[in-house]
Coordinates of C-alpha atoms in Angstrom, one line a residue:
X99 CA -11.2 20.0 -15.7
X100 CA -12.9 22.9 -13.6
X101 CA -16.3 21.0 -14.2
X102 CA -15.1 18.2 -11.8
X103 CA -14.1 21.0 -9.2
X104 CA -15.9 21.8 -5.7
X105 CA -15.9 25.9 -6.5
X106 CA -13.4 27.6 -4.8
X107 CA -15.5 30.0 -3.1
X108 CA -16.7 26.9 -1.0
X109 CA -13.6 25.9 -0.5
X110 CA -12.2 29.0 0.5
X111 CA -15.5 29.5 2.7
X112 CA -14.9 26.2 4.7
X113 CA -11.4 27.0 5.3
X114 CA -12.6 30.3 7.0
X115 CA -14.9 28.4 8.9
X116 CA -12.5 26.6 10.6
X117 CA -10.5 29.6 11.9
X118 CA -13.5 30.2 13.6
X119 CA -13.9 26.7 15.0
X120 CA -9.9 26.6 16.0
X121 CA -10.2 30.0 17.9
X122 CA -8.0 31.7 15.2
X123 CA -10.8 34.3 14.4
X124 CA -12.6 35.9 17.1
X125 CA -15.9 37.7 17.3
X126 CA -14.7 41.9 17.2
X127 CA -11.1 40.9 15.4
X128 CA -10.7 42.4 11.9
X129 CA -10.6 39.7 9.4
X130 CA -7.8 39.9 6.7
X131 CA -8.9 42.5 3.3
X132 CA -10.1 41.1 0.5
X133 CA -6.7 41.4 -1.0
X134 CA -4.7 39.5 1.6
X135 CA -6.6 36.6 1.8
X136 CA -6.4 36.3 -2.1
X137 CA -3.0 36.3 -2.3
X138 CA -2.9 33.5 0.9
X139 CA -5.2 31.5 -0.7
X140 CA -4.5 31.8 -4.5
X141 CA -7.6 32.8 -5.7
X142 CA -9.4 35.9 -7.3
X143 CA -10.8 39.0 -5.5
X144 CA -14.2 37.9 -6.9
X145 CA -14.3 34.5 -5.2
X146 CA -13.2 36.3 -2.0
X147 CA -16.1 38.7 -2.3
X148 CA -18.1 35.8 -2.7
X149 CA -17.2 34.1 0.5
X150 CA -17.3 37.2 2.3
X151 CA -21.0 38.0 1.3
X152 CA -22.1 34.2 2.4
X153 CA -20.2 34.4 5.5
X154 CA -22.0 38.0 6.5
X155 CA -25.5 36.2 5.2
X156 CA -24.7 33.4 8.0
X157 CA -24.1 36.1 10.6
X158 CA -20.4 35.0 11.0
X159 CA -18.7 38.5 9.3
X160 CA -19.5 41.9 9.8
X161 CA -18.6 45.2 7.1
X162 CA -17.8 48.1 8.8
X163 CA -17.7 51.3 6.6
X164 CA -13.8 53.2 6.5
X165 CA -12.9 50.0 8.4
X166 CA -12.9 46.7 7.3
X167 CA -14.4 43.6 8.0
X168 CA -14.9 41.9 11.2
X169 CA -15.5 38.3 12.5
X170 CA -18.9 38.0 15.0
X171 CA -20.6 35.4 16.9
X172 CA -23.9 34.8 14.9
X173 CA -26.2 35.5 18.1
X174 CA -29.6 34.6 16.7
X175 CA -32.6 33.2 18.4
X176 CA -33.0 29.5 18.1
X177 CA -35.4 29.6 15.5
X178 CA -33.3 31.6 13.5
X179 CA -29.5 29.4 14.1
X180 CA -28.3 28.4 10.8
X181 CA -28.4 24.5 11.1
X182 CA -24.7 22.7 10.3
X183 CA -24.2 19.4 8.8
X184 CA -20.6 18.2 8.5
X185 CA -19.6 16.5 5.4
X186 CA -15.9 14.1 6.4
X187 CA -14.5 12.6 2.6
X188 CA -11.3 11.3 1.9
X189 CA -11.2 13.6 -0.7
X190 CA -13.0 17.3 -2.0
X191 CA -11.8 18.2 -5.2
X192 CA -10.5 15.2 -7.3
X193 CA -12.0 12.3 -8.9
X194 CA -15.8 11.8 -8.6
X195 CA -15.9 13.5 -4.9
X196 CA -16.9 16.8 -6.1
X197 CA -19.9 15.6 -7.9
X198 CA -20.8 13.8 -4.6
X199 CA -20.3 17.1 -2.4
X200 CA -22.4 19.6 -4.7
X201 CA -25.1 16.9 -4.8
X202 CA -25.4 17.0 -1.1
X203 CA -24.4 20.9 -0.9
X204 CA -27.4 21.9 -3.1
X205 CA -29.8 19.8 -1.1
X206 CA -28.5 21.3 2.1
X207 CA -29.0 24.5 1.4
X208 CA -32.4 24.4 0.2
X209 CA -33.6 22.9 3.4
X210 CA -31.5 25.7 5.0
X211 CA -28.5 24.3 6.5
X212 CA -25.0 24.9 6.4
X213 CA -22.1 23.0 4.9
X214 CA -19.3 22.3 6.5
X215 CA -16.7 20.3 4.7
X216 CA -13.4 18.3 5.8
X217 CA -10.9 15.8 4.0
X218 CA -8.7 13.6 5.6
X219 CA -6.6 12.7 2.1
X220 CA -7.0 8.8 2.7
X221 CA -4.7 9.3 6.3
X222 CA -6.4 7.6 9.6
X223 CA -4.7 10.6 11.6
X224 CA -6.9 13.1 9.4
X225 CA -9.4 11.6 10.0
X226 CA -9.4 12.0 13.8
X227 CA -8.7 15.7 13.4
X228 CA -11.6 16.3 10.9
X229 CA -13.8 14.1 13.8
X230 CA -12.6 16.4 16.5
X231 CA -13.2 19.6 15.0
X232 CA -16.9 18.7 13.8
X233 CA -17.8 17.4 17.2
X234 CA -15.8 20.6 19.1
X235 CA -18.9 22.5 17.9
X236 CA -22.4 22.8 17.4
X237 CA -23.3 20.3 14.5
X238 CA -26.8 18.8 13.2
X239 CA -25.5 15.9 11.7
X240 CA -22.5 14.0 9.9
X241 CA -21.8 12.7 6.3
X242 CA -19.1 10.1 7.0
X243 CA -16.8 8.3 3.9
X244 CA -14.6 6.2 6.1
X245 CA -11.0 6.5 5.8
X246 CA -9.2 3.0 4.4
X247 CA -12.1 1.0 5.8
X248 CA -10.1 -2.3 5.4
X249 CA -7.7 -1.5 7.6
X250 CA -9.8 -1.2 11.0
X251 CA -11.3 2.4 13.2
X252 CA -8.9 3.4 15.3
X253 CA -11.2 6.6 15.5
X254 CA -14.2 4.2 17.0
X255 CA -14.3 6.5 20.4
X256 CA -15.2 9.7 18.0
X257 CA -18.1 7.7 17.0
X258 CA -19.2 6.4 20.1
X259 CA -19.0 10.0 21.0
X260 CA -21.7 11.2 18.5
X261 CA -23.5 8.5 19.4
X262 CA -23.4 9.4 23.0
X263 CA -24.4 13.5 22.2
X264 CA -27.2 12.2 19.8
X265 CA -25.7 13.7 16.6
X266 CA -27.2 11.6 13.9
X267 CA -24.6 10.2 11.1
X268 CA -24.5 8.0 8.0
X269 CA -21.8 6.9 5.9
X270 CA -21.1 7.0 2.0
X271 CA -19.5 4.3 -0.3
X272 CA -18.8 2.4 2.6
X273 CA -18.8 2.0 6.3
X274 CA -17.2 0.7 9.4
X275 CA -18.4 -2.7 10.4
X276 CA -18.7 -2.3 14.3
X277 CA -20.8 0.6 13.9
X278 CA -24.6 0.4 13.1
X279 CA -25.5 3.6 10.8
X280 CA -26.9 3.6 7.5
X281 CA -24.8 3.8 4.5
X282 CA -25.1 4.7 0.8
X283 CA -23.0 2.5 -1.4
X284 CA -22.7 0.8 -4.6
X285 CA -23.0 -3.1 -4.9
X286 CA -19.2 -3.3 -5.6
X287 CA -19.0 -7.4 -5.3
X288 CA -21.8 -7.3 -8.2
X289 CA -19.2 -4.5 -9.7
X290 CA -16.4 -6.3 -10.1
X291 CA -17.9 -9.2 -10.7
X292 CA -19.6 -8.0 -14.0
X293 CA -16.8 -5.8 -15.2
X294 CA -14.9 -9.5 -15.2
X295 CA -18.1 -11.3 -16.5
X296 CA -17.9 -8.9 -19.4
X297 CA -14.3 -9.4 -20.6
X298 CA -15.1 -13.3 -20.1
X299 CA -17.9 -13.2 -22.3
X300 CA -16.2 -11.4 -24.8
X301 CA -13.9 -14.2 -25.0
X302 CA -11.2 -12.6 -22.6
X303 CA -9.3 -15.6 -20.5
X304 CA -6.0 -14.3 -19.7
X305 CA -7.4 -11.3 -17.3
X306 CA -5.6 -9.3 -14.7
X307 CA -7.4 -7.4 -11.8
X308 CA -5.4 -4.6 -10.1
X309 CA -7.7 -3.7 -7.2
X310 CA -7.0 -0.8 -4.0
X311 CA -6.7 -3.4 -0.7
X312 CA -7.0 -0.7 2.3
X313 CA -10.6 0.0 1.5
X314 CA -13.5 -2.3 1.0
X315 CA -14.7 -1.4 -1.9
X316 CA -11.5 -2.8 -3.1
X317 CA -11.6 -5.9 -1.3
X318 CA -15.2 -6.5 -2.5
X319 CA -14.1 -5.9 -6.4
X320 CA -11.4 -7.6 -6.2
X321 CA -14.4 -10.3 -4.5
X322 CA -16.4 -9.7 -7.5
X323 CA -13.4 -10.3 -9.7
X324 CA -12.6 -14.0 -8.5
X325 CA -15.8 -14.7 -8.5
X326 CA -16.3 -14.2 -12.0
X327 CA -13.4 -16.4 -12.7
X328 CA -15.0 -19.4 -11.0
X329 CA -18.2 -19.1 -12.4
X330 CA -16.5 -19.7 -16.1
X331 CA -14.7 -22.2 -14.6
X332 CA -10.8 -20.1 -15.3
X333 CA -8.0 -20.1 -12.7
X334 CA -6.8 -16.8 -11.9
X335 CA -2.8 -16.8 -11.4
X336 CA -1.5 -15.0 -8.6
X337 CA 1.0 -12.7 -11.1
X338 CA -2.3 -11.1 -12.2
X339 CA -3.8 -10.0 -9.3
X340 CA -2.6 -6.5 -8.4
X341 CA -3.0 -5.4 -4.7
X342 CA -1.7 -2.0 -3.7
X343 CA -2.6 0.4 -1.1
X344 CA -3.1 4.5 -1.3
X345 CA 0.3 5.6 -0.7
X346 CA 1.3 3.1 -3.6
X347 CA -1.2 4.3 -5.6
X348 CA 0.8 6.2 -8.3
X349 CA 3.7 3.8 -9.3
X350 CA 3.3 0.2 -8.2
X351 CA -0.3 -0.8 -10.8
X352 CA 1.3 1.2 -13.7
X353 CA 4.9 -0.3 -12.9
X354 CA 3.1 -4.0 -12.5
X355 CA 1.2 -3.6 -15.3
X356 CA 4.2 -2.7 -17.5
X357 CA 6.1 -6.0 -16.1
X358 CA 2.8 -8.1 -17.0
X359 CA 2.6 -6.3 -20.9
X360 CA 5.8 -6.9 -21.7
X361 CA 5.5 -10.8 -21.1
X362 CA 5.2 -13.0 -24.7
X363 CA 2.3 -13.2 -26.2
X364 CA 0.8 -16.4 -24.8
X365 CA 1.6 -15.4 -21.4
X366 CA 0.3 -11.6 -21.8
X367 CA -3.0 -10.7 -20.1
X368 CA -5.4 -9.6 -22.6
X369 CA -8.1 -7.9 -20.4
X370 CA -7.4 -5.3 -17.4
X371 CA -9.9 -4.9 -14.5
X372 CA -9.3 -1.8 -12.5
X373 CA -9.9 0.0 -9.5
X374 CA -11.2 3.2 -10.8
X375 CA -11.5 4.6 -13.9
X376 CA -8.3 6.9 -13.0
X377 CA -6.4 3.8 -12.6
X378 CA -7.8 2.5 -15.7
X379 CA -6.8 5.5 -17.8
X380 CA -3.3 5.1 -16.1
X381 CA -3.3 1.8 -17.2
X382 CA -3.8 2.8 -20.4
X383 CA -0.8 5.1 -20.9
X384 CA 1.1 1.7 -19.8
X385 CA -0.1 0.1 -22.4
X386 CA 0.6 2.5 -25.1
X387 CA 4.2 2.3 -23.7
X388 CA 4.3 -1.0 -24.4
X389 CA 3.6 -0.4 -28.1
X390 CA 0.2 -2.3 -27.6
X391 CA -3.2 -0.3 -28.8
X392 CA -6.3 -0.3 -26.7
X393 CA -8.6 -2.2 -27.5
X394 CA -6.9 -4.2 -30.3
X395 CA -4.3 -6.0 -28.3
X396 CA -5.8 -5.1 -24.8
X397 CA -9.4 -4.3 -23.5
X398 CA -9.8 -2.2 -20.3
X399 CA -12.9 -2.1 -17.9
X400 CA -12.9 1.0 -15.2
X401 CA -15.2 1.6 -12.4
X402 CA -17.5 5.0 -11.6
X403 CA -18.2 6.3 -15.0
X404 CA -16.6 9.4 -14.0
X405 CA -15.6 12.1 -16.6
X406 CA -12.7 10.8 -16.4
X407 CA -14.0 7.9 -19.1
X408 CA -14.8 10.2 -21.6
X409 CA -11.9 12.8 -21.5
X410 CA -8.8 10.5 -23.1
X411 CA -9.0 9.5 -27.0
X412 CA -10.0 6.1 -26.2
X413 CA -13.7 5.7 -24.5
X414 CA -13.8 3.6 -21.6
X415 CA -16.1 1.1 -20.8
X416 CA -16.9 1.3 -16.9
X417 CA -19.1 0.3 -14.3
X418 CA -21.5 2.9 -13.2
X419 CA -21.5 5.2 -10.0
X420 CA -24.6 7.3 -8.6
X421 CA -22.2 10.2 -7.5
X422 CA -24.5 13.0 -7.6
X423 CA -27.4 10.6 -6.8
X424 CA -25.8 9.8 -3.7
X425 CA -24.7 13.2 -2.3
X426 CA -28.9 14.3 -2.6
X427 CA -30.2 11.5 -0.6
X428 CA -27.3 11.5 1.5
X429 CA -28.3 15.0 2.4
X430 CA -32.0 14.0 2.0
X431 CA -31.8 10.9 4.5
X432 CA -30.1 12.7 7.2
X433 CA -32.2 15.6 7.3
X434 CA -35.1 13.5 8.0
X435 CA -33.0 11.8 10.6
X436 CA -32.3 14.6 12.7
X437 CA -35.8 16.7 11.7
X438 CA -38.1 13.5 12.4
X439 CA -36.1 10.8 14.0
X440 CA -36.2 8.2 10.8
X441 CA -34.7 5.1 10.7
X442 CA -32.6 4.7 7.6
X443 CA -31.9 1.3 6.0
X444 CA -28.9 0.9 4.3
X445 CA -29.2 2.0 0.5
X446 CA -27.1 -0.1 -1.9
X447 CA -26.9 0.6 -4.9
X448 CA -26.7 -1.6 -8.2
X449 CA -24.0 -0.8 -11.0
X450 CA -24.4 -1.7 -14.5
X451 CA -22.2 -2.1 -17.3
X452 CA -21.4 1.4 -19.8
X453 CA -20.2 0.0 -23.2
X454 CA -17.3 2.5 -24.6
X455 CA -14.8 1.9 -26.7
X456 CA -12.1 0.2 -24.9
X457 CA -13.4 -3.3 -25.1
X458 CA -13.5 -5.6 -28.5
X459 CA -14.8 -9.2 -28.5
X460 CA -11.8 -12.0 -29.3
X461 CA -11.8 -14.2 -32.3

């Protein structure tokens, strides 16, 4: 699904960057032809081109006719320096991330700064690699998703360190809780919570709740989830709450969830909270294993309206996410902290319910 993809002439153009940042491309060198860095990377002449002509806008490249093209130090007078804000995610180009990336990206550039992206895959160590390269070099400001935010910073001194140099930075979807610096979330307590309310008041009481522990926003639907339970007054038993972590990701919901649809009938959860929506459409493949049919014999309720919710044959019914919303005034709110000094309050924002197809109201 392209549509969901960062374009690869970003990518490509980030990557590129960072040989300069590491030291691997130096002002004077020749710089790889066209035709050797599309066959390293994988990707057309075209979107090589591309990269290329950005790069030599931004002063960093160099054509030199009958001879290539070299790598430069963009010397230009202060008033001139192409401004650099860092952009850390767990991921780039999978699940809602790229929506949230463009958003910010397109709001960069039109305030004139440069983008400089970095993902640390969900791993802590990652994390403190992407921290030391942005803060190795001259850099505006940061963009900051936290890396499995349940589980502790063990990167706090990279922090502290911005802190210390004055680089401004603000977190998205959620943030550390030692550090003060705004953040741009979504209410996910309130998430959860009325994902479950819905299945309850559609006359759902056997409801399972397979929710990502290592982050918070995780924690806090899963929060949301119990919640909602003892509001209606329903016990929640312990076989149907589902924690995993990242690295489990891919096997242990869809194997639990097979274990809990293949129980009898009177025992058999008839409503699934999830995660994400990419869970939720996993989840859904379980259940077609089982020989059950969503939503006849079980409803499903994802989270972050992502395309995702619309691509399968059965329409899901999921809890909204701003996504591009949040990139732009990510962008937004940190230019005006480094250009006038604002102090940002913490922007939370409130999901509410989409009403698909993969939810039906019990008899």
């Amino acid at each position: 699904m392209n549509n969901r993809r960062i374009p690869k002439y970003m990518v490509l153009k980030n990557e590129l960057l960072s040989w300069f940042e590491s030291g691997r491309l130096q002002p004077g060198r020749q710089v790889p032809s066209e035709h050797e860095i599309a066959d390293q990377f994988g990707v057309s002449r075209q979107t090589v081109r591309q990269t290329f002509g950005e790069l030599e806008k931004e002063g960093w490249l160099t054509r030199i006719q009958g001879k290539g093209t070299f790598a430069r130090n963009p010397q230009r007078r202060e008033s001139e320096q192409v401004k650099t804000i860092g952009i850390i995610t767990t991921y780039i180009s999978d699940y809602i991330f790229p929506h949230i990336v463009r958003g910010a990206e397109a709001e960069l550039r039109s305030k004139g700064y440069r983008l400089l992206l970095s993902s640390t895959d969900n791993h802590k160590e990652k994390e403190m690699e992407s921290l030391r390269l942005m803060t190795s070099q001259p850099l505006s400001g940061l963009i900051i998703e936290p890396t499995k935010s349940a589980e502790g910073n063990p990167n706090l001194g990279y922090f502290l360190s911005l802190q210390e140099k004055g680089i401004p930075f603000l977190m998205i979807n959620e943030k550390y809780r030692e550090l003060e610096c705004p953040c741009l979330k979504v209410d996910d307590e309130l998430g959860g919570y009325l994902a479950t309310r819905h299945l309850i008041a559609s006359g759902h009481t056997t409801i399972a709740g397979f929710f990502k522990r290592d982050d918070l926003q995780g924690v806090n639907r899963l929060k949301g989830f119990l919640r909602a339970h003892r509001e209606a007054g329903l016990t929640v038993s312990p076989d149907r709450v589902i924690t995993y972590t990242t690295e489990q990701k891919g096997e242990l919901p869809y194997s639990q969830a097979l274990t809990l649809l293949h129980l009898p009938y009177e025992l058999r959860p008839t409503g699934l909270v999830c995660y994400n929506d990419e869970l939720a459409v996993s989840l859904i493949e379980a259940t077609g294993q089982c020989g059950l049919n969503i939503p006849q014999d079980v409803s499903v309720v994802g989270f972050d309206d992502s395309t995702l919710a619309v691509a399968s044959g059965v329409k899901l019914t999921s809890m909204t996410h701003p996504k591009t919303e949040m990139g732009v005034l990510a962008a937004r709110q940190l230019i005006s902290m480094i250009e006038e000094q604002t102090v940002i309050e913490d922007t939370i924002y409130q999901p509410t319910l989409v009403e698909r197809e993969s939810v039906t109201k019990l008899k």
